[in-house]
């Protein structure tokens, strides 16, 4: 195996690792957002957990932040919570998820 081949394998492994890490971060942030949104909706216990889990699982095939944002914003519109507030919370949840995953590595 040449140095080039080894280097290429290294880049491919890093790319796969980074993709998996971002997938986990997105799933975790969706769950955190779901738990927050459930609280805003007055859901607790199993209902809150189910809402958060559904937010994660429903967006596994096409995990775009806009779809998650649309879903949660639509659910919270009746409570007077603006899309911008949900977007800010989503960013906060993503940062929290990244920090948690970084902590898990150590």
Backbone as a chain_set.jsonl record, in Angstrom:
{"seq": "XXXXXXXXXXXXXXXXXXXXXXXXXXXXXXXXXXXXXXXXXXXXXXXXXXXXXXXXXXXXXXXXXXXXXXXXXXXXXXXXXXXXXXXXXXXXXXXXXXXXXXXXXX", "coords": {"N": [[0.862, -1.177, 0.0], [0.597, 2.159, -0.867], [1.822, 5.37, 0.271], [0.055, 7.327, -0.51], [-2.334, 5.843, -0.757], [-2.742, 5.074, 1.901], [-3.086, 7.56, 3.044], [-5.405, 8.411, 1.723], [-7.235, 6.523, 2.712], [-7.219, 7.321, 5.361], [-8.389, 9.882, 5.184], [-10.922, 9.151, 4.26], [-11.844, 7.652, 6.428], [-11.936, 9.625, 8.4], [-13.856, 11.335, 7.296], [-16.123, 9.641, 7.371], [-16.349, 9.303, 10.129], [-16.816, 11.969, 10.956], [-19.268, 12.47, 9.687], [-20.935, 10.626, 10.988], [-20.746, 11.638, 13.569], [-21.977, 14.172, 13.269], [-24.531, 13.349, 12.554], [-25.35, 12.093, 14.92], [-25.255, 14.326, 16.596], [-27.251, 15.953, 15.484], [-29.511, 14.327, 15.875], [-29.541, 14.197, 18.665], [-29.846, 16.909, 19.312], [-32.353, 17.392, 18.197], [-33.895, 15.815, 19.876], [-33.517, 17.136, 22.327], [-34.664, 19.611, 21.668], [-37.245, 18.714, 21.181], [-38.023, 17.875, 23.749], [-37.999, 20.332, 25.07], [-39.973, 21.699, 23.568], [-42.161, 20.073, 24.11], [-42.527, 20.635, 26.795], [-43.319, 23.309, 26.563], [-45.736, 22.911, 25.37], [-47.142, 21.844, 27.376], [-46.913, 19.19, 27.908], [-45.995, 16.24, 29.65], [-43.922, 13.737, 31.268], [-44.412, 10.548, 29.879], [-45.704, 11.43, 27.566], [-44.241, 13.695, 26.816], [-41.752, 12.532, 26.35], [-42.435, 10.859, 24.226], [-43.155, 12.741, 22.268], [-40.668, 13.997, 21.842], [-39.124, 11.82, 20.968], [-40.495, 11.137, 18.638], [-39.949, 13.389, 17.12], [-37.282, 12.998, 16.581], [-37.215, 10.449, 15.258], [-38.998, 10.785, 13.103], [-37.615, 12.363, 11.39], [-35.422, 11.06, 10.378], [-34.919, 10.063, 7.795], [-34.838, 12.284, 6.071], [-33.134, 14.488, 7.262], [-33.387, 17.526, 7.68], [-32.799, 20.716, 9.05], [-34.698, 22.667, 8.617], [-37.108, 21.286, 8.243], [-37.517, 20.175, 10.771], [-37.681, 22.516, 12.229], [-39.964, 23.666, 11.02], [-41.954, 21.813, 11.809], [-41.918, 21.943, 14.681], [-42.322, 24.692, 15.068], [-44.845, 24.988, 13.931], [-46.345, 23.447, 15.709], [-46.062, 24.95, 18.022], [-47.112, 27.426, 17.436], [-49.722, 28.129, 18.185], [-49.34, 28.653, 20.826], [-48.165, 31.042, 20.841], [-45.485, 31.227, 20.332], [-42.872, 32.261, 18.433], [-41.428, 31.452, 15.214], [-38.778, 32.281, 15.055], [-37.964, 32.21, 17.704], [-38.052, 29.484, 18.164], [-36.111, 28.677, 16.351], [-33.835, 29.845, 17.504], [-33.756, 28.389, 19.873], [-33.331, 25.863, 18.829], [-30.738, 26.157, 17.811], [-29.394, 26.542, 20.232], [-29.866, 24.046, 21.403], [-28.453, 22.437, 19.623], [-25.821, 23.272, 20.076], [-25.608, 22.444, 22.724], [-25.924, 19.688, 22.401], [-23.646, 19.073, 20.869], [-21.663, 19.708, 22.736], [-22.251, 17.786, 24.697], [-21.721, 15.422, 23.281], [-19.005, 15.733, 22.751], [-18.09, 15.607, 25.342], [-18.71, 12.966, 25.884], [-16.779, 11.655, 24.449], [-14.487, 11.881, 25.894]], "CA": [[0.0, 0.0, 0.0], [1.412, 3.366, -0.956], [1.521, 6.446, 1.212], [-1.161, 7.972, -1.012], [-3.472, 4.987, -0.395], [-2.944, 5.198, 3.344], [-3.624, 8.904, 3.294], [-6.777, 8.403, 1.23], [-8.022, 5.766, 3.682], [-7.337, 8.176, 6.537], [-9.389, 10.916, 4.891], [-12.232, 8.495, 4.188], [-12.238, 7.293, 7.791], [-12.281, 10.865, 9.096], [-15.128, 11.785, 6.739], [-17.171, 8.773, 7.914], [-16.469, 9.63, 11.552], [-17.439, 13.286, 11.058], [-20.671, 12.335, 9.285], [-21.62, 9.939, 12.08], [-20.788, 12.577, 14.69], [-22.994, 15.192, 12.989], [-25.824, 12.674, 12.62], [-25.668, 11.944, 16.34], [-25.501, 15.657, 17.153], [-28.562, 16.399, 15.01], [-30.533, 13.535, 16.559], [-29.595, 14.605, 20.072], [-30.409, 18.262, 19.402], [-33.791, 17.263, 17.938], [-34.521, 15.287, 21.079], [-33.526, 18.223, 23.308], [-35.678, 20.564, 21.222], [-38.536, 18.069, 21.395], [-38.341, 17.93, 25.182], [-38.324, 21.73, 25.369], [-41.26, 21.997, 22.943], [-43.183, 19.342, 24.862], [-42.777, 21.434, 27.993], [-44.082, 24.489, 26.153], [-47.079, 22.445, 25.03], [-47.77, 21.339, 28.586], [-46.808, 17.731, 27.966], [-45.048, 15.762, 30.652], [-43.727, 12.301, 31.379], [-44.358, 9.732, 28.668], [-46.142, 12.221, 26.408], [-43.1, 14.53, 26.434], [-40.742, 11.639, 25.778], [-42.943, 10.407, 22.925], [-43.05, 13.867, 21.334], [-39.247, 14.174, 21.528], [-38.69, 10.663, 20.184], [-41.105, 11.261, 17.309], [-39.22, 14.435, 16.402], [-36.031, 12.388, 16.115], [-37.438, 9.353, 14.316], [-39.703, 11.244, 11.904], [-36.704, 13.116, 10.528], [-34.22, 10.273, 10.114], [-34.681, 9.877, 6.372], [-34.459, 13.574, 5.478], [-32.912, 15.264, 8.482], [-33.035, 18.925, 7.508], [-33.187, 21.555, 10.182], [-35.912, 23.402, 8.253], [-38.27, 20.426, 8.493], [-37.687, 20.118, 12.227], [-38.124, 23.856, 12.614], [-41.358, 23.808, 10.572], [-42.812, 20.974, 12.653], [-42.014, 22.475, 16.043], [-42.936, 26.023, 14.972], [-46.274, 24.781, 13.708], [-46.948, 22.954, 16.948], [-46.015, 25.977, 19.067], [-47.708, 28.677, 16.967], [-50.91, 28.425, 18.983], [-48.871, 29.111, 22.137], [-47.583, 32.368, 20.66], [-44.026, 31.139, 20.23], [-42.508, 32.554, 17.045], [-40.444, 30.592, 14.546], [-37.438, 32.775, 15.401], [-37.667, 31.701, 19.045], [-37.791, 28.051, 18.012], [-34.815, 28.576, 15.676], [-32.813, 30.154, 18.507], [-33.708, 27.248, 20.787], [-32.712, 24.765, 18.08], [-29.293, 26.42, 17.824], [-28.951, 26.281, 21.601], [-29.886, 22.595, 21.583], [-27.356, 21.874, 18.832], [-24.58, 23.532, 20.822], [-25.645, 21.58, 23.902], [-25.702, 18.317, 21.929], [-22.228, 18.962, 20.502], [-20.895, 19.689, 23.979], [-22.476, 16.488, 25.324], [-21.008, 14.396, 22.517], [-17.578, 15.944, 22.997], [-17.869, 15.09, 26.691], [-18.783, 11.502, 25.822], [-15.53, 11.158, 23.865], [-13.386, 11.935, 26.864]], "C": [[0.903, 1.232, 0.0], [0.99, 4.377, 0.092], [0.24, 7.159, 0.8], [-2.395, 7.169, -0.615], [-3.793, 5.083, 1.086], [-3.57, 6.539, 3.697], [-5.082, 8.988, 2.869], [-7.692, 7.656, 2.201], [-8.238, 6.585, 4.95], [-8.387, 9.251, 6.346], [-10.796, 10.325, 4.844], [-12.736, 8.132, 5.581], [-12.665, 8.533, 8.571], [-13.627, 11.389, 8.606], [-16.281, 10.965, 7.323], [-17.408, 9.087, 9.389], [-17.191, 10.964, 11.736], [-18.919, 13.243, 10.696], [-21.486, 11.663, 10.399], [-21.785, 10.869, 13.285], [-21.881, 13.625, 14.477], [-24.397, 14.587, 12.994], [-26.266, 12.533, 14.073], [-25.998, 13.285, 16.977], [-26.879, 16.163, 16.742], [-29.68, 15.635, 15.719], [-30.679, 13.97, 18.012], [-30.2, 15.999, 20.209], [-31.901, 18.25, 19.12], [-34.521, 16.751, 19.169], [-34.603, 16.369, 22.158], [-34.577, 19.27, 22.953], [-37.078, 19.998, 21.457], [-38.962, 18.098, 22.852], [-38.72, 19.345, 25.603], [-39.719, 22.071, 24.827], [-42.398, 21.297, 23.69], [-43.532, 20.094, 26.143], [-43.598, 22.664, 27.687], [-45.531, 24.139, 25.841], [-47.827, 21.898, 26.249], [-47.753, 19.825, 28.702], [-45.774, 17.346, 29.019], [-44.913, 14.267, 30.586], [-43.605, 11.589, 30.05], [-44.766, 10.514, 27.42], [-45.003, 13.105, 25.907], [-42.021, 13.685, 25.771], [-41.161, 11.155, 24.392], [-42.835, 11.508, 21.872], [-41.598, 14.035, 20.892], [-38.729, 13.04, 20.652], [-39.244, 10.726, 18.767], [-40.38, 12.317, 16.476], [-37.907, 13.896, 15.843], [-36.31, 11.379, 15.013], [-38.125, 9.797, 13.026], [-38.762, 11.937, 10.919], [-35.396, 12.373, 10.261], [-33.899, 10.177, 8.629], [-34.276, 11.171, 5.673], [-34.267, 14.584, 6.613], [-32.487, 16.715, 8.228], [-33.557, 19.725, 8.69], [-34.479, 22.315, 9.88], [-37.165, 22.579, 8.527], [-38.564, 20.323, 9.982], [-38.243, 21.444, 12.727], [-39.581, 24.091, 12.221], [-42.314, 23.04, 11.482], [-43.021, 21.608, 14.021], [-42.664, 23.851, 16.03], [-44.435, 25.916, 14.779], [-46.988, 24.332, 14.971], [-47.04, 24.048, 18.014], [-46.662, 27.308, 18.668], [-48.911, 29.084, 17.814], [-50.545, 28.94, 20.376], [-48.204, 30.483, 22.051], [-46.065, 32.373, 20.592], [-43.657, 31.243, 18.757], [-41.454, 31.582, 16.529], [-39.021, 30.992, 14.923], [-37.016, 32.275, 16.785], [-37.326, 30.212, 18.981], [-36.428, 27.849, 17.35], [-33.668, 28.847, 16.65], [-32.651, 28.985, 19.475], [-33.056, 26.052, 20.115], [-31.196, 24.938, 18.043], [-28.697, 26.127, 19.197], [-28.868, 24.774, 21.863], [-28.752, 21.926, 20.805], [-26.026, 22.082, 19.539], [-24.487, 22.625, 22.05], [-25.353, 20.13, 23.501], [-24.238, 18.101, 21.555], [-21.351, 18.888, 21.745], [-21.046, 18.348, 24.687], [-21.69, 15.38, 24.605], [-19.497, 14.518, 22.681], [-17.208, 15.412, 24.373], [-17.881, 13.576, 26.727], [-17.487, 10.888, 25.286], [-14.424, 11.025, 24.9], [-13.504, 10.917, 27.936]], "O": [[1.853, 1.322, 0.778], [-0.064, 4.251, 0.716], [-0.564, 7.547, 1.647], [-3.394, 7.743, -0.184], [-4.956, 5.163, 1.48], [-4.465, 6.628, 4.538], [-5.904, 9.572, 3.576], [-8.803, 8.109, 2.48], [-9.316, 6.545, 5.544], [-9.189, 9.505, 7.244], [-11.747, 10.934, 5.333], [-13.921, 8.287, 5.876], [-13.643, 8.494, 9.317], [-14.448, 11.836, 9.407], [-17.301, 11.526, 7.723], [-18.553, 9.129, 9.838], [-18.08, 11.075, 12.58], [-19.734, 13.912, 11.333], [-22.598, 12.093, 10.706], [-22.831, 10.881, 13.934], [-22.631, 13.933, 15.404], [-25.352, 15.25, 13.399], [-27.414, 12.818, 14.413], [-26.909, 13.38, 17.8], [-27.598, 16.738, 17.559], [-30.683, 16.228, 16.117], [-31.79, 14.096, 18.527], [-30.983, 16.246, 21.127], [-32.648, 19.013, 19.731], [-35.628, 17.195, 19.473], [-35.629, 16.509, 22.825], [-35.294, 19.76, 23.826], [-37.983, 20.716, 21.881], [-40.134, 18.322, 23.155], [-39.644, 19.54, 26.393], [-40.541, 22.657, 25.532], [-43.471, 21.871, 23.875], [-44.7, 20.176, 26.524], [-44.482, 23.031, 28.462], [-46.435, 24.955, 26.021], [-49.0, 21.536, 26.157], [-48.491, 19.248, 29.5], [-44.797, 18.063, 29.236], [-45.701, 13.595, 29.92], [-42.802, 11.969, 29.199], [-44.228, 10.282, 26.337], [-44.821, 13.248, 24.698], [-41.448, 14.078, 24.755], [-40.331, 11.055, 23.489], [-42.469, 11.247, 20.727], [-41.326, 14.198, 19.703], [-37.981, 13.276, 19.702], [-38.543, 10.407, 17.807], [-40.218, 12.154, 15.267], [-37.474, 14.293, 14.761], [-35.703, 11.446, 13.944], [-37.858, 9.236, 11.964], [-39.089, 12.075, 9.74], [-34.379, 12.994, 9.953], [-32.73, 10.207, 8.245], [-33.445, 11.142, 4.765], [-35.133, 15.419, 6.878], [-31.353, 17.089, 8.528], [-34.616, 19.436, 9.245], [-35.268, 22.578, 10.788], [-38.171, 23.115, 8.992], [-39.72, 20.378, 10.402], [-39.16, 21.479, 13.547], [-40.35, 24.653, 13.001], [-43.359, 23.56, 11.875], [-44.154, 21.789, 14.466], [-43.481, 24.149, 16.901], [-45.204, 26.66, 15.388], [-48.096, 24.78, 15.266], [-47.978, 24.07, 18.811], [-46.746, 28.22, 19.49], [-49.087, 30.263, 18.12], [-51.359, 29.592, 21.029], [-47.737, 31.02, 23.055], [-45.435, 33.414, 20.776], [-44.073, 30.422, 17.939], [-40.699, 30.981, 17.294], [-38.157, 30.131, 15.091], [-35.848, 31.956, 17.006], [-36.417, 29.745, 19.668], [-35.675, 26.955, 17.738], [-32.65, 28.156, 16.623], [-31.531, 28.636, 19.85], [-32.311, 25.308, 20.753], [-30.454, 23.972, 18.223], [-27.623, 25.535, 19.304], [-27.911, 24.294, 22.471], [-28.16, 20.957, 21.279], [-25.198, 21.172, 19.596], [-23.417, 22.107, 22.372], [-24.614, 19.431, 24.194], [-23.655, 17.069, 21.887], [-20.409, 18.098, 21.801], [-20.071, 17.823, 25.225], [-21.08, 14.52, 25.24], [-18.794, 13.509, 22.743], [-16.137, 14.834, 24.551], [-17.151, 12.964, 27.506], [-17.14, 9.755, 25.619], [-13.545, 10.17, 24.792], [-12.649, 10.849, 28.818]]}, "num_chains": 1, "name": "protein.A"}
